Structures are given as C-alpha cells and as structure tokens.
GROMACS .gro file of N, CA and C in nm:
model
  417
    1UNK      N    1   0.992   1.810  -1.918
    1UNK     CA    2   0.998   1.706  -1.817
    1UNK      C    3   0.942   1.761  -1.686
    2UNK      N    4   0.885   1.654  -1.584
    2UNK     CA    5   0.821   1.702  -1.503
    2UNK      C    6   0.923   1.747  -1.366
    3UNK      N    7   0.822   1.750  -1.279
    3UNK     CA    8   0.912   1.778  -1.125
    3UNK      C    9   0.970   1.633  -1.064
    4UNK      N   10   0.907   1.517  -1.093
    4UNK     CA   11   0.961   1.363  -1.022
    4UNK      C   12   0.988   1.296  -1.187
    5UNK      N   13   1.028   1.158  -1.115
    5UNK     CA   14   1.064   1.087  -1.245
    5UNK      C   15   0.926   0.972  -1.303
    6UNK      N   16   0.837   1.044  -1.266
    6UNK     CA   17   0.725   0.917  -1.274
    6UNK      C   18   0.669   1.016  -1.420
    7UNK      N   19   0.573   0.967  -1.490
    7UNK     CA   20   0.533   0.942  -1.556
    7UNK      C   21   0.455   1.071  -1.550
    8UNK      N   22   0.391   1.153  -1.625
    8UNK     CA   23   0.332   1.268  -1.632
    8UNK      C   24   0.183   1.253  -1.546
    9UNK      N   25   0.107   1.144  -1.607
    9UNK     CA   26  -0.002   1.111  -1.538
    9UNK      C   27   0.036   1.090  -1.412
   10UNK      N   28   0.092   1.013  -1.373
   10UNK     CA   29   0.115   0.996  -1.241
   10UNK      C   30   0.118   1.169  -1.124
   11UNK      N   31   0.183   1.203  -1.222
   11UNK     CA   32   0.234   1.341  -1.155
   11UNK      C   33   0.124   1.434  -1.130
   12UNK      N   34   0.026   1.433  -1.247
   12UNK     CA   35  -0.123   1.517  -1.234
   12UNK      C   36  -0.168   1.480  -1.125
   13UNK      N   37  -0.158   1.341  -1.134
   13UNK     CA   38  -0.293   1.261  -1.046
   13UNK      C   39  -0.229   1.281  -0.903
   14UNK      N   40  -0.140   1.313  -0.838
   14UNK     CA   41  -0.042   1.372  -0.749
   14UNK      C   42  -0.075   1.521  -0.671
   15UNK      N   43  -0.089   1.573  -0.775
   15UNK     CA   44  -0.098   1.743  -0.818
   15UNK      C   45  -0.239   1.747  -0.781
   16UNK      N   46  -0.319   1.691  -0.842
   16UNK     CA   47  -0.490   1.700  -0.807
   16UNK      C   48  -0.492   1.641  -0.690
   17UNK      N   49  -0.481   1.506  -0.641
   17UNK     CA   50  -0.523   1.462  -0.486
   17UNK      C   51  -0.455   1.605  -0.340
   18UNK      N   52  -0.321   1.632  -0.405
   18UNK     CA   53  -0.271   1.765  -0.326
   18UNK      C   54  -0.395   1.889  -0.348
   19UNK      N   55  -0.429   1.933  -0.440
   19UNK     CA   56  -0.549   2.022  -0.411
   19UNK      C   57  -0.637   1.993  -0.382
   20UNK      N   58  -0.703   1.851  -0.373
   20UNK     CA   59  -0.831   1.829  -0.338
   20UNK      C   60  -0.838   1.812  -0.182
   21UNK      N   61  -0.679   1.808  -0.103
   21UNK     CA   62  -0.663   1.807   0.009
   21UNK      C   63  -0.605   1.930   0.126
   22UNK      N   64  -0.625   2.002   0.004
   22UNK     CA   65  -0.556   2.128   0.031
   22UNK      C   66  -0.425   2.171   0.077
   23UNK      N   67  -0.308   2.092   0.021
   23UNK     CA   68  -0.189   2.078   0.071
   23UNK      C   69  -0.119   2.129  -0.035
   24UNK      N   70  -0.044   2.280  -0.037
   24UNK     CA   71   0.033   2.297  -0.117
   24UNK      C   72   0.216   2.295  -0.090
   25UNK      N   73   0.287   2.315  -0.171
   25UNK     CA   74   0.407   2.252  -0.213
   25UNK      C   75   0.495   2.327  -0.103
   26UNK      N   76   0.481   2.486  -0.062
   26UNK     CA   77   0.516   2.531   0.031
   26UNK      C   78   0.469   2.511   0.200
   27UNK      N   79   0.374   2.441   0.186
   27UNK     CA   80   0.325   2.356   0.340
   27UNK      C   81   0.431   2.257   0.391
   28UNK      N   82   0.518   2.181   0.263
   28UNK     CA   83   0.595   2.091   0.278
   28UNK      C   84   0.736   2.120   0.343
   29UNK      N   85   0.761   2.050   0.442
   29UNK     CA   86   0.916   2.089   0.450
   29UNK      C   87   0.996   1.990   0.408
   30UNK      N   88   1.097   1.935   0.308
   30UNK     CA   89   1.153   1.861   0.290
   30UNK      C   90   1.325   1.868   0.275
   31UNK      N   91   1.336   1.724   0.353
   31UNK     CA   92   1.506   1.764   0.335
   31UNK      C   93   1.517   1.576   0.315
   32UNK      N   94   1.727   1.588   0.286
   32UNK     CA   95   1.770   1.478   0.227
   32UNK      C   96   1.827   1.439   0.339
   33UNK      N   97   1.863   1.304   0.337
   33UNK     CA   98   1.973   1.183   0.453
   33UNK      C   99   1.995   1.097   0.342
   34UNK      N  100   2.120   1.020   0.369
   34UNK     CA  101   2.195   0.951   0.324
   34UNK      C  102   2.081   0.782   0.343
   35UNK      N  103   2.064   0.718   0.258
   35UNK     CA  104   2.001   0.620   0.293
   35UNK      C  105   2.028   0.482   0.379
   36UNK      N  106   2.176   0.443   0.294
   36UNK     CA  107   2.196   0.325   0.372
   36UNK      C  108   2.145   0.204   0.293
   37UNK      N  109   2.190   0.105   0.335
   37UNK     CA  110   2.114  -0.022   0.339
   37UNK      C  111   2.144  -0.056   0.163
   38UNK      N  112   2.053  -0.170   0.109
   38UNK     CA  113   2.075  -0.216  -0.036
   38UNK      C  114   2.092  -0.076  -0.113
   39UNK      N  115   2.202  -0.121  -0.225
   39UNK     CA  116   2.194  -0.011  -0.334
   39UNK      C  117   2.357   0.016  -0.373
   40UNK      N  118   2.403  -0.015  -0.285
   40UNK     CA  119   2.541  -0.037  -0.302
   40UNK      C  120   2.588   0.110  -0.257
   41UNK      N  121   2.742   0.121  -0.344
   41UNK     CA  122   2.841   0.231  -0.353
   41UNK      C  123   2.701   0.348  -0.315
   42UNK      N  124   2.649   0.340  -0.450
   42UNK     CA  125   2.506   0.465  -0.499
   42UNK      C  126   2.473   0.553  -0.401
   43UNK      N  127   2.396   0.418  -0.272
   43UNK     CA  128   2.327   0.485  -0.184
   43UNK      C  129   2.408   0.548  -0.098
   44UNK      N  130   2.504   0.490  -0.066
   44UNK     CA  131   2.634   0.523   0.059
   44UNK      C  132   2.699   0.667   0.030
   45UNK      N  133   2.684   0.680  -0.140
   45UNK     CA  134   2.713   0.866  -0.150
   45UNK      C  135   2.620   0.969  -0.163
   46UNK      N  136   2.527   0.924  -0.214
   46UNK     CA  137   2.392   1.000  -0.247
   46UNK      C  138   2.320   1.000  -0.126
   47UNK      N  139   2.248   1.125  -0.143
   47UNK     CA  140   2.144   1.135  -0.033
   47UNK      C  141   1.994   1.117  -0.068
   48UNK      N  142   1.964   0.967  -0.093
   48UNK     CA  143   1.875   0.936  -0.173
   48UNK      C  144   1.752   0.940  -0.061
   49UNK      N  145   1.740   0.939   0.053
   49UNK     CA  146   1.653   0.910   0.181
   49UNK      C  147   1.565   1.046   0.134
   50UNK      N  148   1.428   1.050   0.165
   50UNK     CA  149   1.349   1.201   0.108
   50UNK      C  150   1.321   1.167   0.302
   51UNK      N  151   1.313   1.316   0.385
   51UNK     CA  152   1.190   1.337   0.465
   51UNK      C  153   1.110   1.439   0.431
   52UNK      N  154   0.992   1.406   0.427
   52UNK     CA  155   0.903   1.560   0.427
   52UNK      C  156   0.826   1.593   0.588
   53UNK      N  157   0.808   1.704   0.590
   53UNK     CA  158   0.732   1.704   0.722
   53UNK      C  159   0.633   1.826   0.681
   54UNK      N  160   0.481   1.755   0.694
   54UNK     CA  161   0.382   1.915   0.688
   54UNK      C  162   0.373   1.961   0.780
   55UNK      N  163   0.379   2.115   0.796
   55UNK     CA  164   0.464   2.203   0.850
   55UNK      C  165   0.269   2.225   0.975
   56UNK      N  166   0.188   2.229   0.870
   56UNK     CA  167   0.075   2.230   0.955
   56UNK      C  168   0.019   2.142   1.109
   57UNK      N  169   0.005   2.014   1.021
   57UNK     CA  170  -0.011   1.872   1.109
   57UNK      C  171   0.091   1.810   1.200
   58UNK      N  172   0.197   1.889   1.104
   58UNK     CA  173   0.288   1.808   1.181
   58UNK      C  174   0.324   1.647   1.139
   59UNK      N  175   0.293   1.581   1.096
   59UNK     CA  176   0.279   1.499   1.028
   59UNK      C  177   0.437   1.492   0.915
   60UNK      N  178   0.516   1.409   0.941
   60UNK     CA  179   0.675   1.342   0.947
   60UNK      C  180   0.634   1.201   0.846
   61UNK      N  181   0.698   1.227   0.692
   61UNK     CA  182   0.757   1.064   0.632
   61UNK      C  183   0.909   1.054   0.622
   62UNK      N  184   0.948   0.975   0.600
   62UNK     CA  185   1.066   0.911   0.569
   62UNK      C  186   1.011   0.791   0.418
   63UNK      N  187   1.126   0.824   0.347
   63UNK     CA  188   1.160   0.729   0.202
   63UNK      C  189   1.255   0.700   0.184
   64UNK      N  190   1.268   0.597   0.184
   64UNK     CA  191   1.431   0.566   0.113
   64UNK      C  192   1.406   0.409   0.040
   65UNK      N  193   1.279   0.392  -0.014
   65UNK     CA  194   1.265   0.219  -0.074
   65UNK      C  195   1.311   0.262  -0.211
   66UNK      N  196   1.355   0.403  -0.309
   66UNK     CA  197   1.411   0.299  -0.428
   66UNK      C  198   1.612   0.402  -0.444
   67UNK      N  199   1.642   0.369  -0.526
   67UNK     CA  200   1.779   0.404  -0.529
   67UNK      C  201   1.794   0.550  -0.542
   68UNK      N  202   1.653   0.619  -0.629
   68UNK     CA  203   1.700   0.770  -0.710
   68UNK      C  204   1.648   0.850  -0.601
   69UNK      N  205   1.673   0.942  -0.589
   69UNK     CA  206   1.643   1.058  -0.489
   69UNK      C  207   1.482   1.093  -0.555
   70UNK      N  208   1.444   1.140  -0.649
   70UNK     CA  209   1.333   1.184  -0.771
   70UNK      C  210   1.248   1.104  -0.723
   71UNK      N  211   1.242   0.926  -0.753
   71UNK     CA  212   1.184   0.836  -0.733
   71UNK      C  213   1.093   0.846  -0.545
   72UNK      N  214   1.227   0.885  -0.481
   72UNK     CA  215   1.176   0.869  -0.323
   72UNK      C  216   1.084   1.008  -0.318
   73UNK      N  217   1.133   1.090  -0.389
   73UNK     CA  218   1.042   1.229  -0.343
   73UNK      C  219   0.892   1.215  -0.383
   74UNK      N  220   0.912   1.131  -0.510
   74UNK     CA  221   0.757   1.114  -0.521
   74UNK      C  222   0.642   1.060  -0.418
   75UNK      N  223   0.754   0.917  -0.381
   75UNK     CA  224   0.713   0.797  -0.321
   75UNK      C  225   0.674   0.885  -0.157
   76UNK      N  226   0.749   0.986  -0.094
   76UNK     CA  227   0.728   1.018   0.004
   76UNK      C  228   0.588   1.093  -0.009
   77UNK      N  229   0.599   1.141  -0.126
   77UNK     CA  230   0.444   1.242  -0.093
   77UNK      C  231   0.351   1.175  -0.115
   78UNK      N  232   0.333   1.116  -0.198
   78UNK     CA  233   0.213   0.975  -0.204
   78UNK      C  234   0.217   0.960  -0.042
   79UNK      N  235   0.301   0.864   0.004
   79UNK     CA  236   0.256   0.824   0.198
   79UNK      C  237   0.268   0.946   0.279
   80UNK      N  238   0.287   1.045   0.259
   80UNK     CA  239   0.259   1.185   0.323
   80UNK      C  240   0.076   1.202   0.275
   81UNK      N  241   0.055   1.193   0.188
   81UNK     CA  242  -0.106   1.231   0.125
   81UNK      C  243  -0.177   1.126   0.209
   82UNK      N  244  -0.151   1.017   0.232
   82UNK     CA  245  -0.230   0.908   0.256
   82UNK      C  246  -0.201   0.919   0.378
   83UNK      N  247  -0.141   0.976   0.477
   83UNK     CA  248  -0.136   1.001   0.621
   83UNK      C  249  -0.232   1.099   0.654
   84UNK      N  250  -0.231   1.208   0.566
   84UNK     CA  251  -0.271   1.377   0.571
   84UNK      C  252  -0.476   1.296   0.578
   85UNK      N  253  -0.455   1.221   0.434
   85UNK     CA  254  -0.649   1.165   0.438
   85UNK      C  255  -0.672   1.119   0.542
   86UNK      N  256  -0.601   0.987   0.583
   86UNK     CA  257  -0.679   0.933   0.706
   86UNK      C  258  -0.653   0.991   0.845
   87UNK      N  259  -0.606   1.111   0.824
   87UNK     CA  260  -0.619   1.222   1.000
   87UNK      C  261  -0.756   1.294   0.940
   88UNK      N  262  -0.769   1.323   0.803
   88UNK     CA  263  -0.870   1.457   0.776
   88UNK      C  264  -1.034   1.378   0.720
   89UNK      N  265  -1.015   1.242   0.716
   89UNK     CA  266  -1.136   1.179   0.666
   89UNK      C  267  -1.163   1.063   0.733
   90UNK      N  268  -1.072   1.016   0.839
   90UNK     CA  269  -1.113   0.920   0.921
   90UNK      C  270  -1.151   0.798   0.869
   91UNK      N  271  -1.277   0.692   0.912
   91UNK     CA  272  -1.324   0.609   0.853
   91UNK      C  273  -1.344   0.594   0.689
   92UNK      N  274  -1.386   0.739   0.620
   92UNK     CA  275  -1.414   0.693   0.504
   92UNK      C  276  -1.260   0.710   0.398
   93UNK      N  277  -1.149   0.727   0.448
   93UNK     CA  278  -1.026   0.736   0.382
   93UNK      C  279  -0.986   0.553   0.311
   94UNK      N  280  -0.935   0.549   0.201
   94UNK     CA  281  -0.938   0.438   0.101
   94UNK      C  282  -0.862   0.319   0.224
   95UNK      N  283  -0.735   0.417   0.295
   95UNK     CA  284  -0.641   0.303   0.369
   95UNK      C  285  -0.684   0.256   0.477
   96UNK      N  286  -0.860   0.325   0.536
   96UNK     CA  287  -0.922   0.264   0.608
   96UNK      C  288  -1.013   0.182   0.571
   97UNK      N  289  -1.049   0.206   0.453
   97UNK     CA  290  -1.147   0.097   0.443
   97UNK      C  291  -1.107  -0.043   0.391
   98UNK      N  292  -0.926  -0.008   0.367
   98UNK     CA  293  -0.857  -0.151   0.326
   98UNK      C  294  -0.858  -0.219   0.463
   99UNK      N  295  -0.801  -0.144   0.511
   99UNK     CA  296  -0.796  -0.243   0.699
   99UNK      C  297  -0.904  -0.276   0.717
  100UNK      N  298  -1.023  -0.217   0.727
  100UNK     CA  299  -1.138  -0.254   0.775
  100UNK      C  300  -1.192  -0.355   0.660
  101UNK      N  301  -1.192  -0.374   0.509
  101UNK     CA  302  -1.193  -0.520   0.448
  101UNK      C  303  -1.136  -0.630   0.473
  102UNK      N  304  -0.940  -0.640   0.511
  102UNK     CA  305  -0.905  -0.660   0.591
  102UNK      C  306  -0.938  -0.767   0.732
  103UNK      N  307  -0.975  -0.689   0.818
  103UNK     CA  308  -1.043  -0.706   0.965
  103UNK      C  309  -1.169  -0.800   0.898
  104UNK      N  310  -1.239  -0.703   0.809
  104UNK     CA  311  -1.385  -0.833   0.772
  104UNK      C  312  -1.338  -1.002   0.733
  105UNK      N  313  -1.222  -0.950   0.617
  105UNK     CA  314  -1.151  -1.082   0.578
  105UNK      C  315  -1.106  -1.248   0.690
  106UNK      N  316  -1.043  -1.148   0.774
  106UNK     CA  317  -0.980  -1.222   0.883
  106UNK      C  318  -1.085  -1.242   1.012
  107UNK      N  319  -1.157  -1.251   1.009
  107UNK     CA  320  -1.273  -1.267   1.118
  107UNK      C  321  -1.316  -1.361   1.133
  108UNK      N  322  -1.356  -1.468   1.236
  108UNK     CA  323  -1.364  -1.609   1.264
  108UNK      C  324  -1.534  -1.587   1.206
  109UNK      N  325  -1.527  -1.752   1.136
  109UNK     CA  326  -1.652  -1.792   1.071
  109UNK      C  327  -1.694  -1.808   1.178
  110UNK      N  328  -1.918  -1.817   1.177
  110UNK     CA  329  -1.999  -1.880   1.245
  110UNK      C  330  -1.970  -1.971   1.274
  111UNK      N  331  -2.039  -2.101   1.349
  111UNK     CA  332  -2.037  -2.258   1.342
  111UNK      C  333  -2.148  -2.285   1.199
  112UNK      N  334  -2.209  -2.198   1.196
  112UNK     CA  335  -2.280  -2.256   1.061
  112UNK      C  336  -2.207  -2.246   0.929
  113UNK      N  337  -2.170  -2.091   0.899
  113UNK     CA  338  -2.085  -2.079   0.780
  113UNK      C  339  -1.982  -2.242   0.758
  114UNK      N  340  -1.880  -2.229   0.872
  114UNK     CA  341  -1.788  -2.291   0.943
  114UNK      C  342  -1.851  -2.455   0.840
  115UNK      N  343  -1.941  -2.495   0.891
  115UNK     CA  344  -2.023  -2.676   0.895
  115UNK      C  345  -2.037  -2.630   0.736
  116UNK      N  346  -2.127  -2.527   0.638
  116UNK     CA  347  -2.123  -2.492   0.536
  116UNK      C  348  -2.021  -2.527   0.442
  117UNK      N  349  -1.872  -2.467   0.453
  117UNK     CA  350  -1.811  -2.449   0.406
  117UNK      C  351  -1.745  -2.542   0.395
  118UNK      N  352  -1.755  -2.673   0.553
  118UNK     CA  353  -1.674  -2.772   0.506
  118UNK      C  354  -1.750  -2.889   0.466
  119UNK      N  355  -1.886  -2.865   0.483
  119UNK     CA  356  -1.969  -2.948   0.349
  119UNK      C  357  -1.924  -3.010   0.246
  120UNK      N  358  -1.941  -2.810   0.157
  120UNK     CA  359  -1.927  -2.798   0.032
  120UNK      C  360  -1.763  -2.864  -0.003
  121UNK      N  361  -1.666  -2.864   0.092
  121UNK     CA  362  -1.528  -2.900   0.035
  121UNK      C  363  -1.560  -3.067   0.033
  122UNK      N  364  -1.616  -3.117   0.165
  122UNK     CA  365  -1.587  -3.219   0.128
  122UNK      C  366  -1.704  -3.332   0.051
  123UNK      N  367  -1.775  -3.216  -0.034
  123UNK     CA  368  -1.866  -3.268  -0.194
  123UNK      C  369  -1.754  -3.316  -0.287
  124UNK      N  370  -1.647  -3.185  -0.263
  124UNK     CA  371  -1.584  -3.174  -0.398
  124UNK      C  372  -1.527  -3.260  -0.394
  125UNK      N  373  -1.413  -3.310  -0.256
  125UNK     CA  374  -1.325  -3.438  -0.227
  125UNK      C  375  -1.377  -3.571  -0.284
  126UNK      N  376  -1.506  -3.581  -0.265
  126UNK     CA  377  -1.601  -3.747  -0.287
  126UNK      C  378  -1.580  -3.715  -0.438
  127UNK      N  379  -1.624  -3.583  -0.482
  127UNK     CA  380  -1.603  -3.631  -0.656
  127UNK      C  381  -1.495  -3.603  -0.686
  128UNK      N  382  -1.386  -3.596  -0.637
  128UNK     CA  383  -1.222  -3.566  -0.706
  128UNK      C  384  -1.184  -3.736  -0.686
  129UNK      N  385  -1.227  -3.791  -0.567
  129UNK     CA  386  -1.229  -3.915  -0.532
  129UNK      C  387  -1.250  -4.023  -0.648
  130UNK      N  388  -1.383  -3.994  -0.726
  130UNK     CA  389  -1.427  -4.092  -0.786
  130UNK      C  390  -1.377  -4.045  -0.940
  131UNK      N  391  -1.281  -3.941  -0.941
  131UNK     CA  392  -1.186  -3.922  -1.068
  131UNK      C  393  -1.065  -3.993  -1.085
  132UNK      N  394  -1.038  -4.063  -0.984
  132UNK     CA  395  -0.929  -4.127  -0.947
  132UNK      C  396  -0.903  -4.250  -1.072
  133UNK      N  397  -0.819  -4.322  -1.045
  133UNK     CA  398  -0.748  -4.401  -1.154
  133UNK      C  399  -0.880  -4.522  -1.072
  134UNK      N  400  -0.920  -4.643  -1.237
  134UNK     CA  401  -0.986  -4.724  -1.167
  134UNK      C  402  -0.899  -4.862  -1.208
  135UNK      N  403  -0.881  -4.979  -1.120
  135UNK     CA  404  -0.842  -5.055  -1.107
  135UNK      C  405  -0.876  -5.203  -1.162
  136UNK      N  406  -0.832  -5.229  -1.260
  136UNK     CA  407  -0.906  -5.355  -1.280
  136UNK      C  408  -0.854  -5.484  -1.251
  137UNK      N  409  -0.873  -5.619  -1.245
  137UNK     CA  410  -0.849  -5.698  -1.214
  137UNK      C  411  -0.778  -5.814  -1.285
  138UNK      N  412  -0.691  -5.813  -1.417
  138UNK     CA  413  -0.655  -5.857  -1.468
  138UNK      C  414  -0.468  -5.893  -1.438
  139UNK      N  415  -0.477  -6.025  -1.413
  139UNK     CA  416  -0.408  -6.099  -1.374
  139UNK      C  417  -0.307  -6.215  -1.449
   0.00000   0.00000   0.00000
C-alpha cells in the first residue's frame, strides 16, 4: 500500500509532477489541526486539517475538504504543486491558462458578433415558431 489513500496511479503521477518541479518530500514541512466544520463527532477528534508549508518559497496550504487525514495530505500537495507551478512558470502554468480561457470566455461581444449571434437565435425562434401546433377551423 502506498503513502496516501488514492489510488497508486494517482500517487506516481504525484511523485513525477514533484520531480519534474523539483520539490522533494523533505522541502515539505507538514503538520496536523483539528478541522472543524461538517463531519461530525470524526472531525471534532481527529486532526484531519493537513498544513504543509515549503520550507523554500515559503509558500503555506491548508486542507481540510474531506474527512480522512490520508485523503487531505494528498489533496494538500496537489494545491501546494499547483501554487509552487504558477510562482515558477507564470503565464504558461495549466491554472493560468484556465483563468485566462476563463477571462477570454467572459469578455463582452463586438456589436457585430453581438447582431450575429442574435440573428442566428432569432432564425431558430421563426422555425421553432412554425413547429408549433396548427389550428384548424372546424366548428
């Protein structure tokens, strides 16, 4: 069995993004807190909360989204890795280029797109229109 409770693959694929970033296991400082919040009795005795802090960057997570302690330690180093990329790769890091799809997503149309787009909707309306029930006149 491995070091977390995830899945072996998971754990490689963990293990490799940590070397490809050059962050090893003793860079980490990690300690436990009591979590709190949903989870009941569980959480209120266990110290299910993970912090890690890399000891280099400086760079501080906090976990406490699932009940098992195992579960959060994973979950913390995953958003510890993905903090560590976008300080050491900037723009081209994956969680920047989600924001920045994002930002493209949410960006006010032209007036042309804009006139385009509500064209094409209201093509479709005239023929959803003439799908309609037809009426006859029988009396």
């Amino acid at each position: 069995m491995g070091f977390f409770v995830v899945s072996a693959t998971k754990e490689n694929l963990l293990r490799q993004r940590m070397e490809k970033l050059g962050i090893r296991e003793e860079d980490i400082e990690e300690s436990f807190i009591r979590s709190g919040g949903k989870g009941g009795q569980h959480v209120n005795k266990v110290s299910t909360c993970v912090h890690l802090r890399h000891l280099s960057t400086g760079i501080e997570v906090k976990c406490r989204k699932e009940r098992s302690q195992a579960l959060n330690r994973y979950r913390a180093r995953v958003l510890l890795l993905d903090k560590i990329d976008a300080l050491l790769h900037g723009k081209e890091s994956a969680e920047q280029q989600r924001i920045e799809k994002l930002r493209r997503q949410k960006r006010k149309r032209s007036r042309r797109a804009k006139e385009k787009m509500l064209a094409d909707k209201h093509a479709t309306t005239a023929k959803k229109v003439l799908r309609g029930r037809v009426l006859t006149d029988e009396a």
